[in-house]
Short mmCIF file of C-alpha atoms and ligand atoms in Angstrom, two decimals:
data_model
loop_
_atom_site.label_atom_id
_atom_site.label_comp_id
_atom_site.label_asym_id
_atom_site.label_seq_id
_atom_site.Cartn_x
_atom_site.Cartn_y
_atom_site.Cartn_z
CA MET A 1 15.09 39.26 -7.92
CA LYS A 2 13.73 36.51 -5.65
CA LYS A 3 16.10 35.62 -2.83
CA ASN A 4 16.27 31.94 -3.58
CA ASN A 5 17.47 32.44 -7.11
CA ILE A 6 20.48 30.75 -8.57
CA LEU A 7 22.63 32.60 -11.05
CA ILE A 8 24.72 30.60 -13.49
CA ILE A 9 27.18 32.46 -15.66
CA GLY A 10 27.92 30.54 -18.84
CA SER A 11 25.86 27.86 -20.54
CA GLY A 12 28.51 25.29 -21.40
CA ILE A 13 28.13 21.74 -20.16
CA THR A 14 28.97 22.79 -16.59
CA GLY A 15 26.39 25.60 -16.47
CA LEU A 16 23.74 23.46 -18.13
CA THR A 17 24.18 20.59 -15.68
CA LEU A 18 23.99 22.92 -12.69
CA ALA A 19 20.93 24.67 -14.12
CA GLU A 20 19.15 21.37 -14.65
CA ARG A 21 19.97 20.11 -11.17
CA PHE A 22 18.93 23.23 -9.27
CA ALA A 23 15.74 23.60 -11.33
CA SER A 24 14.90 19.96 -10.58
CA VAL A 25 14.68 20.72 -6.84
CA GLY A 26 12.52 23.79 -7.38
CA ASP A 27 15.08 26.58 -7.44
CA ASN A 28 14.62 29.43 -9.88
CA VAL A 29 17.64 29.57 -12.13
CA LEU A 30 18.88 32.46 -14.21
CA LEU A 31 21.33 31.16 -16.82
CA ILE A 32 23.18 33.85 -18.70
CA GLU A 33 25.36 33.39 -21.73
CA LYS A 34 27.60 35.79 -23.62
CA ARG A 35 27.28 33.97 -26.93
CA ASN A 36 24.11 33.65 -29.00
CA HIS A 37 23.66 29.97 -28.22
CA ILE A 38 23.85 27.50 -25.35
CA GLY A 39 26.21 24.54 -25.20
CA GLY A 40 29.60 26.26 -25.08
CA ASN A 41 32.14 24.57 -27.32
CA CYS A 42 29.95 21.45 -27.65
CA TYR A 43 27.35 23.39 -29.63
CA ASP A 44 26.22 21.73 -32.86
CA PHE A 45 23.75 22.78 -35.53
CA LYS A 46 22.63 21.95 -39.07
CA ASN A 47 24.46 24.02 -41.66
CA LYS A 48 22.88 25.40 -44.86
CA SER A 49 23.19 22.03 -46.56
CA GLY A 50 21.44 20.29 -43.67
CA ILE A 51 24.55 18.56 -42.32
CA LEU A 52 24.89 18.46 -38.52
CA ILE A 53 28.24 20.05 -37.68
CA GLN A 54 29.99 20.96 -34.45
CA LYS A 55 30.85 24.64 -34.55
CA TYR A 56 33.89 24.32 -32.30
CA GLY A 57 35.43 21.08 -33.55
CA PRO A 58 34.89 17.43 -32.72
CA HIS A 59 33.31 16.51 -29.37
CA ILE A 60 32.62 12.89 -28.58
CA PHE A 61 31.07 11.80 -25.34
CA HIS A 62 32.95 9.09 -23.46
CA THR A 63 33.06 8.15 -19.82
CA LYS A 64 33.84 5.46 -17.33
CA TYR A 65 31.36 6.98 -14.85
CA LYS A 66 28.05 5.14 -14.91
CA ASP A 67 26.32 7.93 -12.97
CA VAL A 68 27.31 10.51 -15.61
CA TRP A 69 26.20 8.22 -18.45
CA ASP A 70 22.87 7.53 -16.73
CA TYR A 71 22.36 11.21 -15.98
CA LEU A 72 22.83 12.38 -19.59
CA SER A 73 20.86 9.40 -20.90
CA GLY A 74 17.86 10.99 -19.20
CA PHE A 75 17.98 13.70 -21.87
CA THR A 76 18.98 11.85 -25.03
CA ASP A 77 19.27 8.53 -26.80
CA TRP A 78 22.68 7.78 -28.20
CA ILE A 79 24.25 6.95 -31.51
CA GLY A 80 26.52 4.05 -30.62
CA TYR A 81 29.79 5.53 -31.79
CA GLU A 82 33.33 4.55 -30.88
CA HIS A 83 35.84 7.16 -31.90
CA ARG A 84 38.70 6.03 -34.15
CA VAL A 85 41.27 8.54 -35.34
CA LEU A 86 43.80 8.14 -38.11
CA GLY A 87 47.02 10.07 -38.41
CA TYR A 88 48.42 10.97 -41.82
CA ILE A 89 52.07 10.09 -41.34
CA ASP A 90 54.67 9.39 -44.03
CA GLU A 91 51.87 9.46 -46.64
CA LYS A 92 49.98 6.70 -44.83
CA PHE A 93 46.84 6.65 -42.72
CA VAL A 94 47.68 4.94 -39.43
CA PRO A 95 45.79 4.53 -36.14
CA ILE A 96 46.21 7.25 -33.49
CA PRO A 97 46.90 6.49 -30.63
CA PHE A 98 50.01 4.89 -32.12
CA ASN A 99 49.44 1.13 -31.69
CA LEU A 100 50.85 -2.14 -33.00
CA THR A 101 49.05 -1.64 -36.33
CA SER A 102 50.65 1.81 -36.70
CA LEU A 103 54.00 0.21 -35.89
CA HIS A 104 53.60 -2.39 -38.67
CA LYS A 105 52.48 0.22 -41.19
CA LEU A 106 55.25 2.73 -40.50
CA LEU A 107 58.19 0.48 -39.61
CA PRO A 108 57.40 -2.80 -41.39
CA GLU A 109 60.99 -4.16 -41.26
CA LYS A 110 61.48 -3.62 -37.56
CA ALA A 111 57.90 -4.07 -36.35
CA GLU A 112 57.99 -7.69 -35.17
CA HIS A 113 61.14 -7.19 -33.15
CA LEU A 114 59.91 -3.94 -31.57
CA LYS A 115 56.52 -5.42 -30.81
CA LYS A 116 58.15 -8.29 -28.89
CA LYS A 117 60.30 -5.82 -26.98
CA LEU A 118 57.29 -3.69 -26.05
CA ILE A 119 55.24 -6.65 -24.88
CA LYS A 120 58.17 -8.09 -22.91
CA THR A 121 58.88 -4.74 -21.21
CA PHE A 122 55.36 -3.48 -20.51
CA GLY A 123 52.93 -6.33 -21.17
CA TYR A 124 50.31 -6.71 -23.88
CA ALA A 125 47.52 -4.10 -23.95
CA LYS A 126 49.42 -1.64 -21.74
CA ARG A 127 49.07 2.05 -22.57
CA ILE A 128 52.08 4.24 -21.92
CA SER A 129 52.69 7.94 -22.34
CA ILE A 130 55.31 8.86 -24.91
CA LEU A 131 57.13 10.93 -22.26
CA ASP A 132 57.44 7.84 -20.04
CA LEU A 133 58.47 5.63 -22.96
CA LYS A 134 61.26 8.08 -23.74
CA LYS A 135 62.78 7.49 -20.30
CA TYR A 136 63.64 3.83 -20.99
CA LYS A 137 67.33 3.20 -21.56
CA ASP A 138 67.23 0.49 -24.18
CA ASN A 139 68.41 0.84 -27.79
CA ASP A 140 65.21 -0.54 -29.34
CA LEU A 141 62.89 1.45 -27.11
CA THR A 142 64.93 4.61 -27.59
CA PHE A 143 64.75 4.17 -31.35
CA LEU A 144 61.00 3.61 -31.21
CA SER A 145 60.21 6.41 -28.79
CA ASP A 146 62.31 8.89 -30.81
CA PHE A 147 60.41 7.84 -33.92
CA VAL A 148 56.94 8.13 -32.35
CA TYR A 149 57.85 11.34 -30.54
CA LYS A 150 58.90 12.97 -33.80
CA LYS A 151 56.19 11.56 -36.07
CA VAL A 152 53.16 11.82 -33.77
CA PHE A 153 53.84 14.31 -31.00
CA LEU A 154 56.56 16.90 -31.50
CA GLU A 155 55.28 18.78 -34.52
CA TYR A 156 51.62 18.35 -33.57
CA ASN A 157 52.44 20.01 -30.24
CA LEU A 158 54.33 22.83 -31.89
CA LYS A 159 51.21 23.55 -33.94
CA GLN A 160 48.69 22.93 -31.17
CA TRP A 161 50.48 24.59 -28.24
CA ASP A 162 53.44 26.41 -29.75
CA LYS A 163 55.37 24.30 -27.22
CA LYS A 164 57.24 21.02 -27.13
CA PRO A 165 55.46 18.12 -25.38
CA GLU A 166 57.70 18.35 -22.31
CA GLU A 167 56.98 22.06 -21.87
CA ILE A 168 53.35 21.45 -20.87
CA ASP A 169 51.71 19.35 -18.15
CA SER A 170 52.53 15.70 -18.84
CA MET A 171 48.82 14.75 -18.60
CA VAL A 172 48.20 16.56 -21.88
CA VAL A 173 50.16 14.22 -24.16
CA ALA A 174 49.31 11.29 -21.89
CA ARG A 175 45.72 11.68 -23.13
CA VAL A 176 46.95 9.99 -26.31
CA PRO A 177 49.24 7.15 -25.16
CA VAL A 178 51.23 4.56 -27.10
CA VAL A 179 49.05 1.43 -27.11
CA ILE A 180 50.64 -2.00 -27.00
CA SER A 181 47.86 -3.86 -28.77
CA GLU A 182 45.79 -3.53 -31.95
CA ASP A 183 43.08 -1.58 -30.08
CA ASP A 184 42.49 1.42 -32.33
CA ARG A 185 39.81 3.20 -30.28
CA TYR A 186 40.70 6.76 -29.30
CA PHE A 187 39.05 6.30 -25.92
CA SER A 188 38.99 3.15 -23.85
CA ASP A 189 36.00 4.18 -21.70
CA LYS A 190 33.09 1.79 -21.31
CA TYR A 191 30.41 4.29 -22.32
CA GLN A 192 30.80 6.20 -25.61
CA GLY A 193 28.40 7.91 -27.95
CA ILE A 194 27.06 10.96 -29.73
CA PRO A 195 23.64 12.27 -28.67
CA GLU A 196 21.14 10.92 -31.19
CA LYS A 197 19.86 14.33 -32.30
CA GLY A 198 23.08 16.17 -31.49
CA PHE A 199 24.51 17.89 -28.41
CA THR A 200 22.37 21.00 -28.71
CA ALA A 201 19.16 18.96 -28.74
CA MET A 202 20.31 17.16 -25.59
CA PHE A 203 21.19 20.47 -23.93
CA LYS A 204 17.76 21.92 -24.78
CA ASN A 205 16.15 18.96 -23.05
CA MET A 206 18.32 19.55 -20.00
CA VAL A 207 17.14 23.12 -19.58
CA SER A 208 13.51 22.81 -20.66
CA SER A 209 12.22 23.35 -17.08
CA ARG A 210 10.00 26.37 -16.45
CA ASN A 211 12.26 27.13 -13.50
CA ILE A 212 15.09 28.09 -15.85
CA CYS A 213 15.31 31.47 -17.53
CA ILE A 214 17.99 31.70 -20.21
CA LYS A 215 19.37 35.00 -21.42
CA LEU A 216 21.64 34.83 -24.47
CA ASN A 217 23.96 37.60 -25.67
CA TYR A 218 24.18 38.67 -22.04
CA ASP A 219 27.38 39.70 -20.32
CA TYR A 220 27.36 39.06 -16.57
CA LYS A 221 29.08 42.39 -16.03
CA LYS A 222 25.70 44.01 -16.72
CA LEU A 223 24.49 42.60 -13.38
CA LYS A 224 25.01 45.13 -10.66
CA ASP A 225 25.06 42.95 -7.59
CA LEU A 226 25.81 39.25 -7.39
CA SER A 227 24.66 39.20 -3.77
CA ASP A 228 21.05 39.36 -5.01
CA PHE A 229 21.31 35.63 -5.58
CA LYS A 230 21.33 32.72 -3.17
CA SER A 231 24.26 31.17 -5.06
CA VAL A 232 26.30 32.16 -8.08
CA PHE A 233 28.17 29.75 -10.32
CA TYR A 234 30.76 31.35 -12.54
CA THR A 235 31.96 29.17 -15.42
CA GLY A 236 33.84 31.80 -17.45
CA PRO A 237 37.58 32.49 -17.51
CA ILE A 238 38.79 33.02 -13.94
CA ASP A 239 41.32 35.71 -14.87
CA GLU A 240 38.59 37.79 -16.52
CA PHE A 241 36.45 37.64 -13.34
CA PHE A 242 39.29 39.19 -11.34
CA ASN A 243 40.05 41.79 -14.01
CA TYR A 244 43.35 40.10 -14.83
CA LYS A 245 44.88 41.47 -11.64
CA TYR A 246 47.52 38.72 -11.53
CA GLY A 247 48.04 38.76 -15.29
CA LYS A 248 46.39 36.98 -18.20
CA LEU A 249 46.14 33.22 -18.30
CA ASN A 250 47.06 31.76 -21.67
CA TYR A 251 44.57 29.66 -23.55
CA ARG A 252 45.08 28.08 -26.90
CA CYS A 253 42.36 29.19 -29.21
CA LEU A 254 40.51 27.27 -31.83
CA ASN A 255 40.45 28.29 -35.47
CA ILE A 256 38.24 26.15 -37.65
CA LYS A 257 37.45 26.52 -41.35
CA PHE A 258 34.44 24.66 -42.73
CA LYS A 259 34.07 23.41 -46.29
CA THR A 260 31.06 21.67 -47.77
CA LEU A 261 32.04 19.46 -50.66
CA ASN A 262 29.96 18.05 -53.51
CA ARG A 263 30.92 14.50 -52.74
CA GLU A 264 29.59 11.94 -50.35
CA GLU A 265 32.79 11.27 -48.50
CA TYR A 266 36.10 13.01 -47.90
CA GLN A 267 38.41 10.93 -45.71
CA PRO A 268 38.70 7.42 -44.24
CA ALA A 269 37.82 8.39 -40.63
CA ALA A 270 35.75 10.99 -38.77
CA VAL A 271 38.96 12.66 -37.62
CA VAL A 272 42.33 12.60 -39.34
CA ASN A 273 45.29 14.14 -37.52
CA TYR A 274 48.13 15.79 -39.41
CA PRO A 275 51.08 15.90 -37.01
CA ASP A 276 53.59 16.95 -39.70
CA LEU A 277 54.50 20.66 -39.68
CA LYS A 278 54.24 20.78 -43.46
CA TYR A 279 50.44 20.86 -43.01
CA PRO A 280 49.37 24.15 -41.40
CA TYR A 281 46.44 22.47 -39.59
CA THR A 282 46.31 19.88 -36.79
CA ARG A 283 43.29 17.82 -37.78
CA ILE A 284 40.37 17.53 -40.16
CA THR A 285 36.93 16.37 -39.01
CA GLU A 286 34.31 14.96 -41.35
CA PHE A 287 31.16 15.47 -39.31
CA LYS A 288 28.87 12.99 -41.08
CA LYS A 289 31.19 10.25 -39.90
CA LEU A 290 30.53 11.16 -36.28
CA THR A 291 26.76 11.08 -36.62
CA HIS A 292 26.33 8.48 -39.41
CA GLN A 293 24.21 11.04 -41.25
CA LYS A 294 23.38 10.14 -44.87
CA HIS A 295 23.76 13.05 -47.29
CA LYS A 296 25.06 13.43 -50.84
CA LYS A 297 27.40 16.22 -49.75
CA THR A 298 29.86 16.27 -46.87
CA THR A 299 31.18 19.02 -44.57
CA ILE A 300 34.69 19.05 -43.17
CA GLY A 301 36.24 21.26 -40.48
CA ILE A 302 39.91 22.08 -40.83
CA GLU A 303 41.34 22.90 -37.43
CA SER A 304 44.33 24.84 -36.24
CA SER A 305 45.12 26.73 -33.08
CA SER A 306 46.69 30.02 -32.10
CA ASP A 307 46.70 32.41 -29.18
CA LYS A 308 43.76 34.41 -30.54
CA GLY A 309 40.18 33.37 -31.20
CA ILE A 310 37.74 31.17 -29.36
CA LEU A 311 39.16 29.99 -26.02
CA GLY A 312 39.69 26.28 -26.42
CA TRP A 313 42.32 24.78 -24.16
CA PRO A 314 44.11 25.98 -20.99
CA LEU A 315 47.84 26.17 -21.69
CA LEU A 316 49.07 24.17 -18.73
CA ASP A 317 52.69 25.19 -18.38
CA ASP A 318 54.42 26.16 -15.14
CA LYS A 319 53.98 29.89 -15.64
CA ASN A 320 50.23 29.67 -16.14
CA LYS A 321 49.72 27.14 -13.36
CA LYS A 322 51.36 29.57 -10.92
CA ILE A 323 49.18 32.47 -12.07
CA PHE A 324 46.10 30.28 -11.80
CA GLN A 325 46.93 29.35 -8.19
CA ARG A 326 46.83 33.02 -7.21
CA TYR A 327 43.39 33.45 -8.77
CA TRP A 328 42.17 30.23 -7.20
CA GLN A 329 43.09 31.46 -3.73
CA GLU A 330 40.89 34.50 -4.36
CA ALA A 331 38.11 32.32 -5.73
CA GLU A 332 38.13 30.09 -2.66
CA LYS A 333 37.58 33.10 -0.45
CA LEU A 334 34.40 33.92 -2.37
CA GLU A 335 32.88 30.51 -1.60
CA VAL A 336 31.84 31.84 1.79
CA ARG A 337 29.66 34.29 -0.13
CA ASN A 338 28.30 31.40 -2.20
CA ILE A 339 30.13 32.33 -5.38
CA TYR A 340 31.54 29.19 -6.94
CA PHE A 341 34.08 28.85 -9.74
CA ILE A 342 33.55 25.72 -11.75
CA GLY A 343 34.28 24.30 -15.20
CA ARG A 344 37.06 24.25 -17.74
CA LEU A 345 37.60 28.01 -17.91
CA ALA A 346 36.94 28.88 -14.27
CA GLU A 347 39.08 26.05 -12.89
CA TYR A 348 41.62 26.29 -15.72
CA LYS A 349 41.46 22.53 -16.21
CA TYR A 350 41.53 20.31 -19.27
CA TYR A 351 38.15 18.72 -18.49
CA ASN A 352 36.44 16.31 -20.84
CA ILE A 353 32.66 16.55 -21.16
CA ASP A 354 32.05 13.80 -18.60
CA GLU A 355 34.43 15.37 -16.07
CA ALA A 356 32.60 18.68 -16.37
CA VAL A 357 29.27 16.93 -15.78
CA LYS A 358 30.70 14.99 -12.85
CA ARG A 359 32.14 18.11 -11.21
CA SER A 360 28.77 19.83 -11.51
CA LEU A 361 26.79 16.87 -10.16
CA ASP A 362 29.21 16.51 -7.24
CA LEU A 363 29.12 20.21 -6.39
CA PHE A 364 25.34 20.30 -6.59
CA ASN A 365 25.09 17.24 -4.31
CA THR A 366 27.50 18.76 -1.80
CA ILE A 367 25.65 22.06 -1.69
CA ASN A 368 22.19 20.60 -1.71
CA TYR A 369 22.55 17.46 0.33
CA GLY A 370 25.88 17.97 2.09
CA GLY A 371 24.29 20.43 4.45
CA GLU A 372 27.22 22.76 4.84
CA LYS A 373 25.93 25.66 2.74
N1 UDP B 1 48.61 14.81 -29.51
C1 UDP B 1 49.66 14.76 -30.38
N2 UDP B 1 49.48 14.18 -31.60
C2 UDP B 1 48.29 13.66 -32.00
C3 UDP B 1 47.22 13.72 -31.10
C4 UDP B 1 47.39 14.32 -29.87
O1 UDP B 1 50.74 15.25 -30.07
O2 UDP B 1 48.18 13.15 -33.13
C5 UDP B 1 48.81 15.43 -28.17
C6 UDP B 1 48.70 16.96 -28.22
O3 UDP B 1 49.51 17.51 -27.20
C7 UDP B 1 47.24 17.16 -27.91
C8 UDP B 1 47.06 16.14 -26.81
O4 UDP B 1 47.81 15.01 -27.26
O5 UDP B 1 47.00 18.48 -27.50
C9 UDP B 1 45.65 15.74 -26.51
O6 UDP B 1 45.01 15.32 -27.70
P1 UDP B 1 43.41 15.26 -27.78
O7 UDP B 1 43.05 14.65 -29.08
O8 UDP B 1 42.89 14.64 -26.55
O9 UDP B 1 43.04 16.80 -27.80
P2 UDP B 1 41.63 17.54 -27.91
O10 UDP B 1 40.68 16.63 -28.61
O11 UDP B 1 41.26 17.92 -26.52
O12 UDP B 1 41.99 18.73 -28.75
#
């Protein structure tokens, strides 16, 4: 192994960004991946019917960071797509995040009064987390927050996390706020889109450099000595790296069942959420609606989560956050040996795609141009 080599463990968005950056300055990069494909949970491919589907559920790129948008735009053109989600609540399709349109559809008698109260209290176009809304001591707001909590959040969380909303980090439910306007976009970021030929095609462009060697179906534990490399970037689960010595971190795992139907269209939006416990799944994605693909059939992915399967989301409750801190202290010590822990699994963080890219760009810039390593 040449001394200046970079080892990257895991080819999700974090590993791919790091690989691209180091290769671009002439480093030789070995990128190893346990699965049989690159792209981590953003991986997409054409199924037998020729429909582009995302193997691990819906991923939509959105960011407020111009540098991240510009960086990825170097590897793909974009389908201009703004994500809009509907929730199936009380036998009606209503916008999620819950907004003033959802209010009118679900509580038509009370809507005007509640809308005025919301605007007077918070201001038009404000976005507020359900957990903050619940704190207001006002009869109307209490009525409304109880309603939204029950209809949109409580049962969805029981299915998604096996926890109530207040039992996990408050940033999790705050990702989907109550919106005091008719804005029905799921994300309010300036830049949004789906890579024109899919995520996998974009990823392949990112790692097309001759300086990058990719090994699939390769477990890093096969490598005898990490000190053969100039730097190592570990993007896998942090607890696994340390042989679970402080206990296992809990992740919620993704279960997704695909169905291809002999009809052109299945549902009124790319993603429909089913918060109600009477449905055993959390959401259904109709992939053609993300990519605007024309096809006489359509494929849907019916999603649920459990504690077994493909690691999807860190379960950010107090117990796990404490365990993670112990691992992180160990990880920080390894930085002096140029072993870095980065990404959703290694940092046990609920990163979006753009945050993972940003973290990788920032770390690369610090190491390469910051001068301290
Ligand atoms: N959430 C909810 N009801 C919904 C949508 C989201 O309770 O209809 C909560 C739930 O806790 C979920 C979190 O908001 O885990 C974040 O939702 P998001 O759609 O961002 O999750 P992801 O796409 O990452 O699975």
